[in-house]
C-alpha atoms as a PDB file:
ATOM      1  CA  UNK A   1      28.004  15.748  -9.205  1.00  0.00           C
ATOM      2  CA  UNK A   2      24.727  16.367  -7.413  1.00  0.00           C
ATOM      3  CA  UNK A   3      22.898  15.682 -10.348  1.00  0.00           C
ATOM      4  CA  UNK A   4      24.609  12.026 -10.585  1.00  0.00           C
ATOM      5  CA  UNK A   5      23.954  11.279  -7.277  1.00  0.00           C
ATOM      6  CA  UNK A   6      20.107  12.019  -7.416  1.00  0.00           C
ATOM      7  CA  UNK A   7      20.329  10.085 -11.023  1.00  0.00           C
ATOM      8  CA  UNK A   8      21.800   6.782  -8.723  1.00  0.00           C
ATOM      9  CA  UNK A   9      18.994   7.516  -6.103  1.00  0.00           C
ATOM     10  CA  UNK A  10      16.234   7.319  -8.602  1.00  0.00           C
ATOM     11  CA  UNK A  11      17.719   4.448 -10.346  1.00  0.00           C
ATOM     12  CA  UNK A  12      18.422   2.444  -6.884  1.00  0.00           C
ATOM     13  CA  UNK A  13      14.520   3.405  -6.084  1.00  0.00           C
ATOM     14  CA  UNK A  14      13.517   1.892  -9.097  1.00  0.00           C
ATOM     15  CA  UNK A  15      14.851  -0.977  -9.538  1.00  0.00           C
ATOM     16  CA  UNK A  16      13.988  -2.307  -5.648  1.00  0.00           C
ATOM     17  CA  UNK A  17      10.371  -1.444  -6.988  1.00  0.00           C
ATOM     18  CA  UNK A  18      10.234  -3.524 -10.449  1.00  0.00           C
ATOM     19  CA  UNK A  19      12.614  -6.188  -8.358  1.00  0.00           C
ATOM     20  CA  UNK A  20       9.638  -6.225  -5.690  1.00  0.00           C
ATOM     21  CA  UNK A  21       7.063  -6.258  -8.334  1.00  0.00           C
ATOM     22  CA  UNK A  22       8.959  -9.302 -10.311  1.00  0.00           C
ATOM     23  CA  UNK A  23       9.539 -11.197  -7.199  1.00  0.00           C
ATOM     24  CA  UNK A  24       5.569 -11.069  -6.574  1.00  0.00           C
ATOM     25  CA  UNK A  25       5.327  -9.056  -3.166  1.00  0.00           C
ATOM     26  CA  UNK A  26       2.832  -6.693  -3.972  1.00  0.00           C
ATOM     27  CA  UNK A  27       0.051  -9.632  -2.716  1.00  0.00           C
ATOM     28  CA  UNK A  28      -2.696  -7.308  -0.192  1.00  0.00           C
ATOM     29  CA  UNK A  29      -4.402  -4.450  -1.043  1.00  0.00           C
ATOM     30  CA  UNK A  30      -2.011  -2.744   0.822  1.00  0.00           C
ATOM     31  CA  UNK A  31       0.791  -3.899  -0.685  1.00  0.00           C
ATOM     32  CA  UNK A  32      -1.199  -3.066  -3.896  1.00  0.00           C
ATOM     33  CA  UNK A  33      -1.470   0.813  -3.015  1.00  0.00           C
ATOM     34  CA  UNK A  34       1.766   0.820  -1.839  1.00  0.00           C
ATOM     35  CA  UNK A  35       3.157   0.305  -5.437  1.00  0.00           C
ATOM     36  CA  UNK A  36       0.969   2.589  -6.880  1.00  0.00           C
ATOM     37  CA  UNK A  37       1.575   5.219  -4.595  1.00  0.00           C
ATOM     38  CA  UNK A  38       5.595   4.328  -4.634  1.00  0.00           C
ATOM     39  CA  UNK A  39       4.869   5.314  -8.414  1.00  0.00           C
ATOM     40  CA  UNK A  40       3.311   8.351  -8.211  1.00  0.00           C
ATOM     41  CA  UNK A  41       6.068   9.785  -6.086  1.00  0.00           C
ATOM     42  CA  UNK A  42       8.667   7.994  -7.951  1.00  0.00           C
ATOM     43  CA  UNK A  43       7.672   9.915 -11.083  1.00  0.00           C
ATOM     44  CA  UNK A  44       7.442  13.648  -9.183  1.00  0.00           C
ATOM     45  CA  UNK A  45      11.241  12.827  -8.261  1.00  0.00           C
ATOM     46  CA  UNK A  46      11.849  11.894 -11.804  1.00  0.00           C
ATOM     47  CA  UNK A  47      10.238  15.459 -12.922  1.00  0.00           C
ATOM     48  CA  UNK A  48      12.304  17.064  -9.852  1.00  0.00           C
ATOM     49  CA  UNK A  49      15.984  15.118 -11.178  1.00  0.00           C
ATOM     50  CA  UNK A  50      15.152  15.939 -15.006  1.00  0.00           C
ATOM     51  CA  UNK A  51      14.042  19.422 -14.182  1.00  0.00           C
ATOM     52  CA  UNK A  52      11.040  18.756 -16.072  1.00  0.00           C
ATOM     53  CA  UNK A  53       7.604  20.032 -15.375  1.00  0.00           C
ATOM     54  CA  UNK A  54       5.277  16.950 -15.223  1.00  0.00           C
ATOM     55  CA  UNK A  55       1.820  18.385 -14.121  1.00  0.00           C
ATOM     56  CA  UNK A  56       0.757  20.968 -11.761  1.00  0.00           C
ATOM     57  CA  UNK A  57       2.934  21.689  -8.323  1.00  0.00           C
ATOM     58  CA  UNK A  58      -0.418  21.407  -6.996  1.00  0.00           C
ATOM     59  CA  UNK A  59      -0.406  17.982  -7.630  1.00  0.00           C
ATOM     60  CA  UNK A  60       2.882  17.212  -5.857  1.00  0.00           C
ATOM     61  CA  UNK A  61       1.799  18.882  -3.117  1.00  0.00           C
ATOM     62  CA  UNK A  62      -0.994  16.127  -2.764  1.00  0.00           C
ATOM     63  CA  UNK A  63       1.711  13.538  -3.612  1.00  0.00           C
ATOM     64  CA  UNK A  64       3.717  14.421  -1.223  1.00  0.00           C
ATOM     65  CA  UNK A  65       1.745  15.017   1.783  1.00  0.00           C
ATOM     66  CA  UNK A  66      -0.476  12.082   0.689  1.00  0.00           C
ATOM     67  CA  UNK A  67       2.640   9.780  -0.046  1.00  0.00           C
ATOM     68  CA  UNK A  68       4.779  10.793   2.784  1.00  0.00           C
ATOM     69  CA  UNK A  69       2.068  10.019   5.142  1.00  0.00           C
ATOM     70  CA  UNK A  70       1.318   6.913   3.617  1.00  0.00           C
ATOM     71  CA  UNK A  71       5.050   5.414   3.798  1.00  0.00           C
ATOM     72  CA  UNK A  72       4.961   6.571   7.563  1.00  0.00           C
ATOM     73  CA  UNK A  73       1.927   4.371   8.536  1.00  0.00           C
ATOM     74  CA  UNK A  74       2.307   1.281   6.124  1.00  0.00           C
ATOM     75  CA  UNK A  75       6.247   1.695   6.857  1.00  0.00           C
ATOM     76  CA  UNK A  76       5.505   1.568  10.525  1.00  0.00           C
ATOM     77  CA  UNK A  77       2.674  -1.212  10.756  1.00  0.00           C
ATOM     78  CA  UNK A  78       5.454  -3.409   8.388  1.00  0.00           C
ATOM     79  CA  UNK A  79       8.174  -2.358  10.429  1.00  0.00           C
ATOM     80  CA  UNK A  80       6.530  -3.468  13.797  1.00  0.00           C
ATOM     81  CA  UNK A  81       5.244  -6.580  11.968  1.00  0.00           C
ATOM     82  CA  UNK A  82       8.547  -7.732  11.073  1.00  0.00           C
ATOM     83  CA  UNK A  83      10.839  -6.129  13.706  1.00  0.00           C
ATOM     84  CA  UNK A  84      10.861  -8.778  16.631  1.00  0.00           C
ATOM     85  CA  UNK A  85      14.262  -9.033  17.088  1.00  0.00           C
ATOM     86  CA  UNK A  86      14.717  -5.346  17.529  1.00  0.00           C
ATOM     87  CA  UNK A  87      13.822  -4.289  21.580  1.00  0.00           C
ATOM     88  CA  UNK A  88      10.496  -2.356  21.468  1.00  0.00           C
ATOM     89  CA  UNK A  89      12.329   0.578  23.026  1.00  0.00           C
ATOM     90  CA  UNK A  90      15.029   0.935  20.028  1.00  0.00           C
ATOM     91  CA  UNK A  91      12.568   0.403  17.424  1.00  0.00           C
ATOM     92  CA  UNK A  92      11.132   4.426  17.071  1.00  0.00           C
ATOM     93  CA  UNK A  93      14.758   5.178  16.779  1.00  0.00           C
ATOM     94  CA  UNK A  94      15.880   2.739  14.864  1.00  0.00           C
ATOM     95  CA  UNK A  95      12.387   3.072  13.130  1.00  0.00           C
ATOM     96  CA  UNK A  96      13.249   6.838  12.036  1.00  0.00           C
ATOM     97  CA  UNK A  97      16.678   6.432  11.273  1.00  0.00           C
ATOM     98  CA  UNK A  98      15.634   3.815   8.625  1.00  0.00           C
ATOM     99  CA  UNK A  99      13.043   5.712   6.666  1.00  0.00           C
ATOM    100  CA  UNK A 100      15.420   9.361   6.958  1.00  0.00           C
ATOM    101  CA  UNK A 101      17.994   7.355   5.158  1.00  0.00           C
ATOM    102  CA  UNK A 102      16.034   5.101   2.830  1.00  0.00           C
ATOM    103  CA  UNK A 103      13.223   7.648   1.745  1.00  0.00           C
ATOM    104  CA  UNK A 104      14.196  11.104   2.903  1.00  0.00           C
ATOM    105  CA  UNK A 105      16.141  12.294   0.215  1.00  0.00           C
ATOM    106  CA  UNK A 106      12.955  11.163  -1.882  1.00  0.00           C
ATOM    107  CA  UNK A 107      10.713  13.183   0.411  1.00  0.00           C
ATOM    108  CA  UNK A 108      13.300  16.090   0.035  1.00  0.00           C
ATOM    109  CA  UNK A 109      13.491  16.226  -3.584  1.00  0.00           C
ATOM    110  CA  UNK A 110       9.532  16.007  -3.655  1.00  0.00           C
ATOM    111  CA  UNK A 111       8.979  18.486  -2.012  1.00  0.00           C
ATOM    112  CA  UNK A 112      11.724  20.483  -3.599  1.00  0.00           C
ATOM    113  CA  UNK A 113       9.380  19.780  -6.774  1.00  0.00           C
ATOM    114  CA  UNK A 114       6.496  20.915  -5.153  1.00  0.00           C
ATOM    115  CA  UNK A 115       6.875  23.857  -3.405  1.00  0.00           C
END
């Protein structure tokens, strides 16, 4: 069962990316490193769901540190960008309770991977 939930995850994950990427809103730089990183981590979950070893752990290591702290900043600058309707002193919270149900189980099973 766990397995077919992780299998939805990483299907759900990937087809908001390629739907993002068709749609055309991968415009800035930013934007443009987003997607690439959004790969890169997308893949080390892949390795993690197919129990597959898909280069070193020392590499997801880099991944995710590099990745998570990525989503947090360009998450947060987008987030504060677009949240106006949300009151400045709800957004951390609402903020953090976003990205630990949108990308934390793709954090947890990257780091599962890597360490």
């Amino acid at each position: 069962m766990t397995d077919i939930l992780w299998t939805i995850y990483l299907g759900i994950l990937g087809a908001f990316a390629i739907g993002y990427l068709i749609k055309g809103g991968y415009k800035t730089h930013s934007a443009k490193l987003d997607f690439v990183i959004s790969i890169f981590t997308w893949i080390g979950l892949f390795g993690f769901v197919t129990e597959k070893e898909i280069l070193t752990p020392f590499v997801w290591k880099i991944v995710f540190v590099g990745g998570l702290a990525w989503d947090l900043l360009y998450g947060l600058k987008k987030f504060n960008e677009e949240a106006e309707e949300v009151p400045k002193a709800a957004r951390p919270f609402v903020f953090g309770t976003t990205v630990l149900i949108l990308i934390g189980p793709l954090y947890y099973g990257l780091y599962q991977y890597a360490f």
